[in-house]
Amino acid sequence: MKIIVLLKRVPDTEAKILINQEGTGIREDGVKFVINPYDEYAIEEGLLMKEKIGGDSKVTVVCMGPEEATEVIRTALAMGADDAVHIADGALSYPGPFTTAAIMAKAIRDDGFDVIFCGKQAIDDDMAQVHCILAEMLDVPQVSVATTFELSDDAKKAVVGRRIEGGDEKIETSLPAVISCDKGLNEPRYASLPGIMKAKKKEIRKKSLADLGFSEVPGGGRSRILKWLPLSKGGECRMIEAEETSDAVRELVRLLREEAKVI
Amino acid sequence: MRSISVLKPVSGSFTQGKEMCIQLSEEERMVQKTARDFARKDIAAVVKESNRDGVFREDIYRKLAGLGFMGMTMPEEYGGVGFSNLCLALALEEISRICPSTAIAVSVHNSLANYIIYRWGSDELKNKYLPRMTSGEAIGVYALTEPNAGSDVAAISMSAVRDGDDYVLNGSKIFISTGDRAGVIIVIAKTNPAGRSRGLSAFVVEPDFPGFSVGKVEHKMGMKASTTVELVFEDCRVPASNVIGEEGQGIQIALGSLDGGRIGIAAQALGIAQTALDEAVFFGRERQQFGKRIVDFQATRWKIADMGTNIEAARLLVYRAARLRDAGEPCSKQASMAKLFASRIANEAVYDALQIHGGVGYTEEFKIERFFRDARVLEIYEGTSEIQRIVISKKILEEYEQMYPV
Amino acid sequence: MSGDILVFGEIRNGELKKVAKELVHGAMTIADGTGGSVDALIIGTGAEAEAAKLAGLGVRKVAVVDDEATANYSPEGYATVLADLVKEGDYGYVLLGATSMGRDLGARAVAKVDGVMFSDCVELGFDGGTVKVKRPVYSGKLYLEIAPTGGRPVFMTIRPNNLPPAAEKDGGGEVARRASGIDLAAIKAIATEIVPLAGGRPDVTEADIIISGGRAMKDASNFKLLEELADLLGGAVGASRAAVDAGYAVQPIQVGQTGKVVNPKLYIACGISGAIQHLAGMRTSKVIVAINKDSNAPIFEKAHYGIVGDLFEVVPILTEEIRKIL
């Protein structure tokens, strides 16, 4: 089985994100970059599938990102992925979902695939579109925000559970398919030390846009960012104090009804 | 009086520029990340209870072994990963930031137990024990200290008498970390009562050898999730093939394995100091008195400045000692300096951090009191600060002797 | 492409989702700017019965698709139905709710029509001849104001509870049945069952009122206190990550950066300290009430009203006092 996992290098969720001076992007100095947290569930699911099927199954990581992305790719290899494709090109800057999907589709289609796992969204742009557009371009079905994944015995189908409002939905899909992964799908393993050691020898194939046959950036020119906006500052909190707790609560209820008008 | 017209650099180690590099390689960063993530998730989940109840978490140990932390510097042929001493130091620091007790077992197992067998053991011993140790099946410990032999190693009196194909060991070792869970025990005993330090030999003892038992369990001030026990040898029979190296090589082995252990403890101290600073800042930012945050008072700021500076200095000393060791260069002076300095500033840091916490810092609700208690032993074990100063001053004077002979 | 807007009216269990009316409001805003009309599309079992709810809001035409091929949700199937209608009607704008269905099928459909999609919008407007949307990025730490370029169909998924619902208008719109045009046998991924979450309360992402508990709840059974208050107000129960990690609440009701993002009218945080990750999930709530024993808890910086006290004392009194006035 050829298992593909999509990877993105993003700023750490714990990092403080500030708009840069020119107002054209975020301040990157001092910000730590990591594997997109939702992609970790994708890597783990790919590894679990490989372990279950065995044979000559392979997990290939595909990552589109700057030169520095090799570190997150190497981490995925240390977790157990077999090899990687790193798409890097100076012409790519804050690519939109259509651009990303078109480029990845080209890289993936040529080598063939049985299943593609990815995170449900990248925590920088939070668009959650690439996997759907990619599935359409590759003409395969998609399932989004998977929280359970059961492969059929013949590995040709899967029953995927996903969380919807008010419950869980089960989707039966044929393979190949694109599956976006959500928290709860599995428990991503640590990059073990033997894994880190073996990762040093694993292959990362670098591809530029030209290598993939693109003479210009595909899928671009669909939107423009007008403004980067920081969070608005909150107002003052009205602390409600009284001798007796019951008096304070009564005052709160009064305010919620008469002032805030929410009950 | 000699006129010094040209001042030559006293320390020879400045000629090697590479060990001064404090940039971590990709591999080192990845090892650090795995150690950090594991500590923050798996160890943090149990740290409060294990330290409060004095429980050695064998499950944590097995998981660490599964990730490769029990064979960090051993070559692949023995089941290790062959990583650098700096990787080991980074891992120990990250683990110590959450649970210094856990770091003890990892440090002793790697720097002393694995290292001694690997460097001085016969091929037979290496093949017999190292794979079990790197896999984590057997925890390796080091039994050197006796009631009358702490800093004074040559005063070791535990006897080892040859009898046929065995040696018979009699005596007891005290303050042995993880001695009650060990699968492999490195024991230093006296094979030749006549020779003082030349009469010592090193043995590999397994806990099911006849005559071996675990004695008193110490109840300590800190490092409670690390068990500290007495090991009792009553006519304990050890096969002669379990002598490490040659008979009489014991002192050489004991002295030759100091550096690794010292770098390990220095890294542990660094982790404790870092947590002290972290906790001081987190608390100081939240707590307010007199209408402002604790961290905005100058008295607090000065403590933070000193803690931070000391930590950076300690980190440079630890990394440098580790890198020298990785380069195969002599590093005894640097390892001792790292251990001496890091252990001292760690104690200062936990003291100041607890002060910044005020009253709640004295309660179990915050973790600083545990790090305060854990830190105290840093200046005592694996070579007291007094011993470190003897080593360091001796080395410095030797260097002067070399550069500027009298 | 025309200035017409298509609203996707999602139905679940044969009932139209509340967000559909909010989408019509947004569509009307665009229509005011383009001079176009607002149509709607409802797919699934019971679509026709729900169509009137949208037709009465000033929607020109509600297309209803309900046949064997669409009885169960399938991403490619529903996306094909939507894409076909978009192309046929030459719609310039498509609005869907930012729900698990909307995000999924919207992105597939926009690929089919080679358009552009803005996900999880919280505000939309029409200005200077173009639609403009505001959407969160970096887990809600920043917002972007974006506009489409290139003259392609513009898809937008809108977060529930951010736009007001469209007002009822006289003169109901037309309801027209439409064939799905897809072959069930050709569909490769399809929903086979839905397991509802226990409780029967509204989903946190759609609730108007949320009573949320943190680690101070101390036990799962204590959430009964919050459930009672939530049921009284017809709201949902939420939880902080600390409460979920400690096993006091289940993951689907976790509010925060790694949980759900909510936007209720009223959010009552009980025993929640207010870590940044939690705030990321509820900071846009219109009214935030914080109940916490610790006067220094960060939540008080973001709340509108606060009571320093023990939640086990405050919440029962709160429930009683609200019961009196309802």
mmCIF file with all atom_site columns, C-alpha atoms in Angstrom, chain B residues 53-173:
data_model
loop_
_atom_site.group_PDB
_atom_site.id
_atom_site.type_symbol
_atom_site.label_atom_id
_atom_site.label_alt_id
_atom_site.label_comp_id
_atom_site.label_asym_id
_atom_site.label_entity_id
_atom_site.label_seq_id
_atom_site.pdbx_PDB_ins_code
_atom_site.Cartn_x
_atom_site.Cartn_y
_atom_site.Cartn_z
_atom_site.occupancy
_atom_site.B_iso_or_equiv
_atom_site.pdbx_formal_charge
_atom_site.auth_seq_id
_atom_site.auth_comp_id
_atom_site.auth_asym_id
_atom_site.auth_atom_id
_atom_site.pdbx_PDB_model_num
ATOM 1   C CA . ASP B 1 53  ? 4.551  8.639   47.818 1.00 0.00 ? 53  ASP B CA 1
ATOM 2   C CA . GLY B 1 54  ? 8.185  7.782   47.117 1.00 0.00 ? 54  GLY B CA 1
ATOM 3   C CA . VAL B 1 55  ? 7.405  5.452   44.216 1.00 0.00 ? 55  VAL B CA 1
ATOM 4   C CA . PHE B 1 56  ? 9.876  4.499   41.479 1.00 0.00 ? 56  PHE B CA 1
ATOM 5   C CA . ARG B 1 57  ? 7.787  4.401   38.313 1.00 0.00 ? 57  ARG B CA 1
ATOM 6   C CA . GLU B 1 58  ? 8.955  1.345   36.458 1.00 0.00 ? 58  GLU B CA 1
ATOM 7   C CA . ASP B 1 59  ? 6.410  1.994   33.702 1.00 0.00 ? 59  ASP B CA 1
ATOM 8   C CA . ILE B 1 60  ? 7.957  5.387   32.958 1.00 0.00 ? 60  ILE B CA 1
ATOM 9   C CA . TYR B 1 61  ? 11.324 3.740   32.894 1.00 0.00 ? 61  TYR B CA 1
ATOM 10  C CA . ARG B 1 62  ? 10.121 1.105   30.394 1.00 0.00 ? 62  ARG B CA 1
ATOM 11  C CA . LYS B 1 63  ? 8.655  3.802   28.145 1.00 0.00 ? 63  LYS B CA 1
ATOM 12  C CA . LEU B 1 64  ? 11.918 5.752   28.238 1.00 0.00 ? 64  LEU B CA 1
ATOM 13  C CA . ALA B 1 65  ? 13.739 2.562   27.324 1.00 0.00 ? 65  ALA B CA 1
ATOM 14  C CA . GLY B 1 66  ? 11.293 1.939   24.484 1.00 0.00 ? 66  GLY B CA 1
ATOM 15  C CA . LEU B 1 67  ? 12.136 5.365   23.096 1.00 0.00 ? 67  LEU B CA 1
ATOM 16  C CA . GLY B 1 68  ? 15.840 4.585   23.216 1.00 0.00 ? 68  GLY B CA 1
ATOM 17  C CA . PHE B 1 69  ? 16.886 6.638   26.243 1.00 0.00 ? 69  PHE B CA 1
ATOM 18  C CA . MET B 1 70  ? 18.605 3.709   27.967 1.00 0.00 ? 70  MET B CA 1
ATOM 19  C CA . GLY B 1 71  ? 21.236 3.221   25.295 1.00 0.00 ? 71  GLY B CA 1
ATOM 20  C CA . MET B 1 72  ? 21.858 6.795   24.261 1.00 0.00 ? 72  MET B CA 1
ATOM 21  C CA . THR B 1 73  ? 25.619 6.700   23.871 1.00 0.00 ? 73  THR B CA 1
ATOM 22  C CA . MET B 1 74  ? 26.037 2.994   23.220 1.00 0.00 ? 74  MET B CA 1
ATOM 23  C CA . PRO B 1 75  ? 26.760 1.842   19.669 1.00 0.00 ? 75  PRO B CA 1
ATOM 24  C CA . GLU B 1 76  ? 24.088 0.202   17.533 1.00 0.00 ? 76  GLU B CA 1
ATOM 25  C CA . GLU B 1 77  ? 25.731 -3.201  17.753 1.00 0.00 ? 77  GLU B CA 1
ATOM 26  C CA . TYR B 1 78  ? 24.768 -3.341  21.422 1.00 0.00 ? 78  TYR B CA 1
ATOM 27  C CA . GLY B 1 79  ? 21.264 -2.000  20.872 1.00 0.00 ? 79  GLY B CA 1
ATOM 28  C CA . GLY B 1 80  ? 22.093 1.634   21.477 1.00 0.00 ? 80  GLY B CA 1
ATOM 29  C CA . VAL B 1 81  ? 21.611 4.639   19.216 1.00 0.00 ? 81  VAL B CA 1
ATOM 30  C CA . GLY B 1 82  ? 25.150 5.968   19.319 1.00 0.00 ? 82  GLY B CA 1
ATOM 31  C CA . PHE B 1 83  ? 24.218 9.556   20.046 1.00 0.00 ? 83  PHE B CA 1
ATOM 32  C CA . SER B 1 84  ? 26.495 12.198  21.523 1.00 0.00 ? 84  SER B CA 1
ATOM 33  C CA . ASN B 1 85  ? 27.093 13.110  25.151 1.00 0.00 ? 85  ASN B CA 1
ATOM 34  C CA . LEU B 1 86  ? 25.440 16.418  24.405 1.00 0.00 ? 86  LEU B CA 1
ATOM 35  C CA . CYS B 1 87  ? 22.267 14.558  23.358 1.00 0.00 ? 87  CYS B CA 1
ATOM 36  C CA . LEU B 1 88  ? 22.391 12.746  26.689 1.00 0.00 ? 88  LEU B CA 1
ATOM 37  C CA . ALA B 1 89  ? 22.845 16.028  28.558 1.00 0.00 ? 89  ALA B CA 1
ATOM 38  C CA . LEU B 1 90  ? 19.929 17.591  26.667 1.00 0.00 ? 90  LEU B CA 1
ATOM 39  C CA . ALA B 1 91  ? 17.692 14.634  27.501 1.00 0.00 ? 91  ALA B CA 1
ATOM 40  C CA . LEU B 1 92  ? 18.666 14.727  31.182 1.00 0.00 ? 92  LEU B CA 1
ATOM 41  C CA . GLU B 1 93  ? 17.945 18.446  31.385 1.00 0.00 ? 93  GLU B CA 1
ATOM 42  C CA . GLU B 1 94  ? 14.512 18.059  29.819 1.00 0.00 ? 94  GLU B CA 1
ATOM 43  C CA . ILE B 1 95  ? 13.601 15.152  32.102 1.00 0.00 ? 95  ILE B CA 1
ATOM 44  C CA . SER B 1 96  ? 14.894 17.021  35.151 1.00 0.00 ? 96  SER B CA 1
ATOM 45  C CA . ARG B 1 97  ? 12.746 19.999  34.333 1.00 0.00 ? 97  ARG B CA 1
ATOM 46  C CA . ILE B 1 98  ? 9.769  17.825  35.189 1.00 0.00 ? 98  ILE B CA 1
ATOM 47  C CA . CYS B 1 99  ? 11.145 15.112  37.516 1.00 0.00 ? 99  CYS B CA 1
ATOM 48  C CA . PRO B 1 100 ? 14.781 15.242  38.692 1.00 0.00 ? 100 PRO B CA 1
ATOM 49  C CA . SER B 1 101 ? 14.324 11.837  40.382 1.00 0.00 ? 101 SER B CA 1
ATOM 50  C CA . THR B 1 102 ? 13.686 10.158  37.037 1.00 0.00 ? 102 THR B CA 1
ATOM 51  C CA . ALA B 1 103 ? 16.816 11.714  35.608 1.00 0.00 ? 103 ALA B CA 1
ATOM 52  C CA . ILE B 1 104 ? 18.982 9.990   38.216 1.00 0.00 ? 104 ILE B CA 1
ATOM 53  C CA . ALA B 1 105 ? 18.202 6.506   36.918 1.00 0.00 ? 105 ALA B CA 1
ATOM 54  C CA . VAL B 1 106 ? 18.729 7.602   33.324 1.00 0.00 ? 106 VAL B CA 1
ATOM 55  C CA . SER B 1 107 ? 22.004 9.350   34.094 1.00 0.00 ? 107 SER B CA 1
ATOM 56  C CA . VAL B 1 108 ? 23.545 6.534   36.167 1.00 0.00 ? 108 VAL B CA 1
ATOM 57  C CA . HIS B 1 109 ? 22.390 3.880   33.717 1.00 0.00 ? 109 HIS B CA 1
ATOM 58  C CA . ASN B 1 110 ? 23.907 5.666   30.712 1.00 0.00 ? 110 ASN B CA 1
ATOM 59  C CA . SER B 1 111 ? 26.993 7.438   32.065 1.00 0.00 ? 111 SER B CA 1
ATOM 60  C CA . LEU B 1 112 ? 28.122 4.878   34.606 1.00 0.00 ? 112 LEU B CA 1
ATOM 61  C CA . ALA B 1 113 ? 26.629 1.424   34.114 1.00 0.00 ? 113 ALA B CA 1
ATOM 62  C CA . ASN B 1 114 ? 26.551 1.260   30.294 1.00 0.00 ? 114 ASN B CA 1
ATOM 63  C CA . TYR B 1 115 ? 29.747 3.235   29.906 1.00 0.00 ? 115 TYR B CA 1
ATOM 64  C CA . ILE B 1 116 ? 31.834 1.197   32.342 1.00 0.00 ? 116 ILE B CA 1
ATOM 65  C CA . ILE B 1 117 ? 30.922 -2.139  30.804 1.00 0.00 ? 117 ILE B CA 1
ATOM 66  C CA . TYR B 1 118 ? 31.426 -0.781  27.317 1.00 0.00 ? 118 TYR B CA 1
ATOM 67  C CA . ARG B 1 119 ? 34.781 0.837   27.939 1.00 0.00 ? 119 ARG B CA 1
ATOM 68  C CA . TRP B 1 120 ? 36.455 -1.690  30.208 1.00 0.00 ? 120 TRP B CA 1
ATOM 69  C CA . GLY B 1 121 ? 34.422 -4.892  29.951 1.00 0.00 ? 121 GLY B CA 1
ATOM 70  C CA . SER B 1 122 ? 35.473 -7.960  27.978 1.00 0.00 ? 122 SER B CA 1
ATOM 71  C CA . ASP B 1 123 ? 33.593 -8.739  24.779 1.00 0.00 ? 123 ASP B CA 1
ATOM 72  C CA . GLU B 1 124 ? 31.890 -11.532 26.677 1.00 0.00 ? 124 GLU B CA 1
ATOM 73  C CA . LEU B 1 125 ? 30.612 -9.119  29.322 1.00 0.00 ? 125 LEU B CA 1
ATOM 74  C CA . LYS B 1 126 ? 29.562 -6.573  26.731 1.00 0.00 ? 126 LYS B CA 1
ATOM 75  C CA . ASN B 1 127 ? 27.628 -9.111  24.688 1.00 0.00 ? 127 ASN B CA 1
ATOM 76  C CA . LYS B 1 128 ? 26.077 -10.576 27.796 1.00 0.00 ? 128 LYS B CA 1
ATOM 77  C CA . TYR B 1 129 ? 24.855 -7.406  29.483 1.00 0.00 ? 129 TYR B CA 1
ATOM 78  C CA . LEU B 1 130 ? 24.746 -4.396  27.166 1.00 0.00 ? 130 LEU B CA 1
ATOM 79  C CA . PRO B 1 131 ? 21.849 -5.512  24.928 1.00 0.00 ? 131 PRO B CA 1
ATOM 80  C CA . ARG B 1 132 ? 19.705 -6.186  28.001 1.00 0.00 ? 132 ARG B CA 1
ATOM 81  C CA . MET B 1 133 ? 20.605 -2.794  29.386 1.00 0.00 ? 133 MET B CA 1
ATOM 82  C CA . THR B 1 134 ? 20.060 -0.743  26.249 1.00 0.00 ? 134 THR B CA 1
ATOM 83  C CA . SER B 1 135 ? 16.682 -2.360  25.768 1.00 0.00 ? 135 SER B CA 1
ATOM 84  C CA . GLY B 1 136 ? 15.709 -1.367  29.295 1.00 0.00 ? 136 GLY B CA 1
ATOM 85  C CA . GLU B 1 137 ? 15.199 -4.949  30.392 1.00 0.00 ? 137 GLU B CA 1
ATOM 86  C CA . ALA B 1 138 ? 17.921 -4.531  33.006 1.00 0.00 ? 138 ALA B CA 1
ATOM 87  C CA . ILE B 1 139 ? 18.365 -1.270  34.915 1.00 0.00 ? 139 ILE B CA 1
ATOM 88  C CA . GLY B 1 140 ? 22.034 -0.524  35.465 1.00 0.00 ? 140 GLY B CA 1
ATOM 89  C CA . VAL B 1 141 ? 23.241 0.943   38.792 1.00 0.00 ? 141 VAL B CA 1
ATOM 90  C CA . TYR B 1 142 ? 26.576 1.818   40.322 1.00 0.00 ? 142 TYR B CA 1
ATOM 91  C CA . ALA B 1 143 ? 27.582 0.706   43.821 1.00 0.00 ? 143 ALA B CA 1
ATOM 92  C CA . LEU B 1 144 ? 30.652 2.528   45.047 1.00 0.00 ? 144 LEU B CA 1
ATOM 93  C CA . THR B 1 145 ? 29.796 4.303   48.316 1.00 0.00 ? 145 THR B CA 1
ATOM 94  C CA . GLU B 1 146 ? 30.189 2.603   51.686 1.00 0.00 ? 146 GLU B CA 1
ATOM 95  C CA . PRO B 1 147 ? 29.521 3.804   55.233 1.00 0.00 ? 147 PRO B CA 1
ATOM 96  C CA . ASN B 1 148 ? 33.211 4.706   55.572 1.00 0.00 ? 148 ASN B CA 1
ATOM 97  C CA . ALA B 1 149 ? 33.946 5.541   51.980 1.00 0.00 ? 149 ALA B CA 1
ATOM 98  C CA . GLY B 1 150 ? 32.136 8.490   50.469 1.00 0.00 ? 150 GLY B CA 1
ATOM 99  C CA . SER B 1 151 ? 34.500 11.057  49.050 1.00 0.00 ? 151 SER B CA 1
ATOM 100 C CA . ASP B 1 152 ? 37.406 8.884   50.183 1.00 0.00 ? 152 ASP B CA 1
ATOM 101 C CA . VAL B 1 153 ? 37.081 6.194   47.519 1.00 0.00 ? 153 VAL B CA 1
ATOM 102 C CA . ALA B 1 154 ? 40.337 4.540   48.440 1.00 0.00 ? 154 ALA B CA 1
ATOM 103 C CA . ALA B 1 155 ? 38.865 3.718   51.863 1.00 0.00 ? 155 ALA B CA 1
ATOM 104 C CA . ILE B 1 156 ? 36.536 1.165   50.324 1.00 0.00 ? 156 ILE B CA 1
ATOM 105 C CA . SER B 1 157 ? 36.682 -1.955  52.468 1.00 0.00 ? 157 SER B CA 1
ATOM 106 C CA . MET B 1 158 ? 34.161 -4.329  50.920 1.00 0.00 ? 158 MET B CA 1
ATOM 107 C CA . SER B 1 159 ? 36.165 -7.469  50.266 1.00 0.00 ? 159 SER B CA 1
ATOM 108 C CA . ALA B 1 160 ? 36.259 -9.670  47.183 1.00 0.00 ? 160 ALA B CA 1
ATOM 109 C CA . VAL B 1 161 ? 38.188 -12.891 47.716 1.00 0.00 ? 161 VAL B CA 1
ATOM 110 C CA . ARG B 1 162 ? 38.974 -15.307 44.895 1.00 0.00 ? 162 ARG B CA 1
ATOM 111 C CA . ASP B 1 163 ? 37.615 -18.782 45.514 1.00 0.00 ? 163 ASP B CA 1
ATOM 112 C CA . GLY B 1 164 ? 37.885 -21.156 42.587 1.00 0.00 ? 164 GLY B CA 1
ATOM 113 C CA . ASP B 1 165 ? 35.949 -19.762 39.622 1.00 0.00 ? 165 ASP B CA 1
ATOM 114 C CA . ASP B 1 166 ? 34.241 -17.153 41.740 1.00 0.00 ? 166 ASP B CA 1
ATOM 115 C CA . TYR B 1 167 ? 34.933 -14.137 43.838 1.00 0.00 ? 167 TYR B CA 1
ATOM 116 C CA . VAL B 1 168 ? 33.200 -13.979 47.208 1.00 0.00 ? 168 VAL B CA 1
ATOM 117 C CA . LEU B 1 169 ? 32.026 -10.484 48.108 1.00 0.00 ? 169 LEU B CA 1
ATOM 118 C CA . ASN B 1 170 ? 31.426 -9.367  51.661 1.00 0.00 ? 170 ASN B CA 1
ATOM 119 C CA . GLY B 1 171 ? 30.341 -5.963  52.811 1.00 0.00 ? 171 GLY B CA 1
ATOM 120 C CA . SER B 1 172 ? 27.667 -3.386  52.116 1.00 0.00 ? 172 SER B CA 1
ATOM 121 C CA . LYS B 1 173 ? 27.158 -0.421  49.875 1.00 0.00 ? 173 LYS B CA 1
#
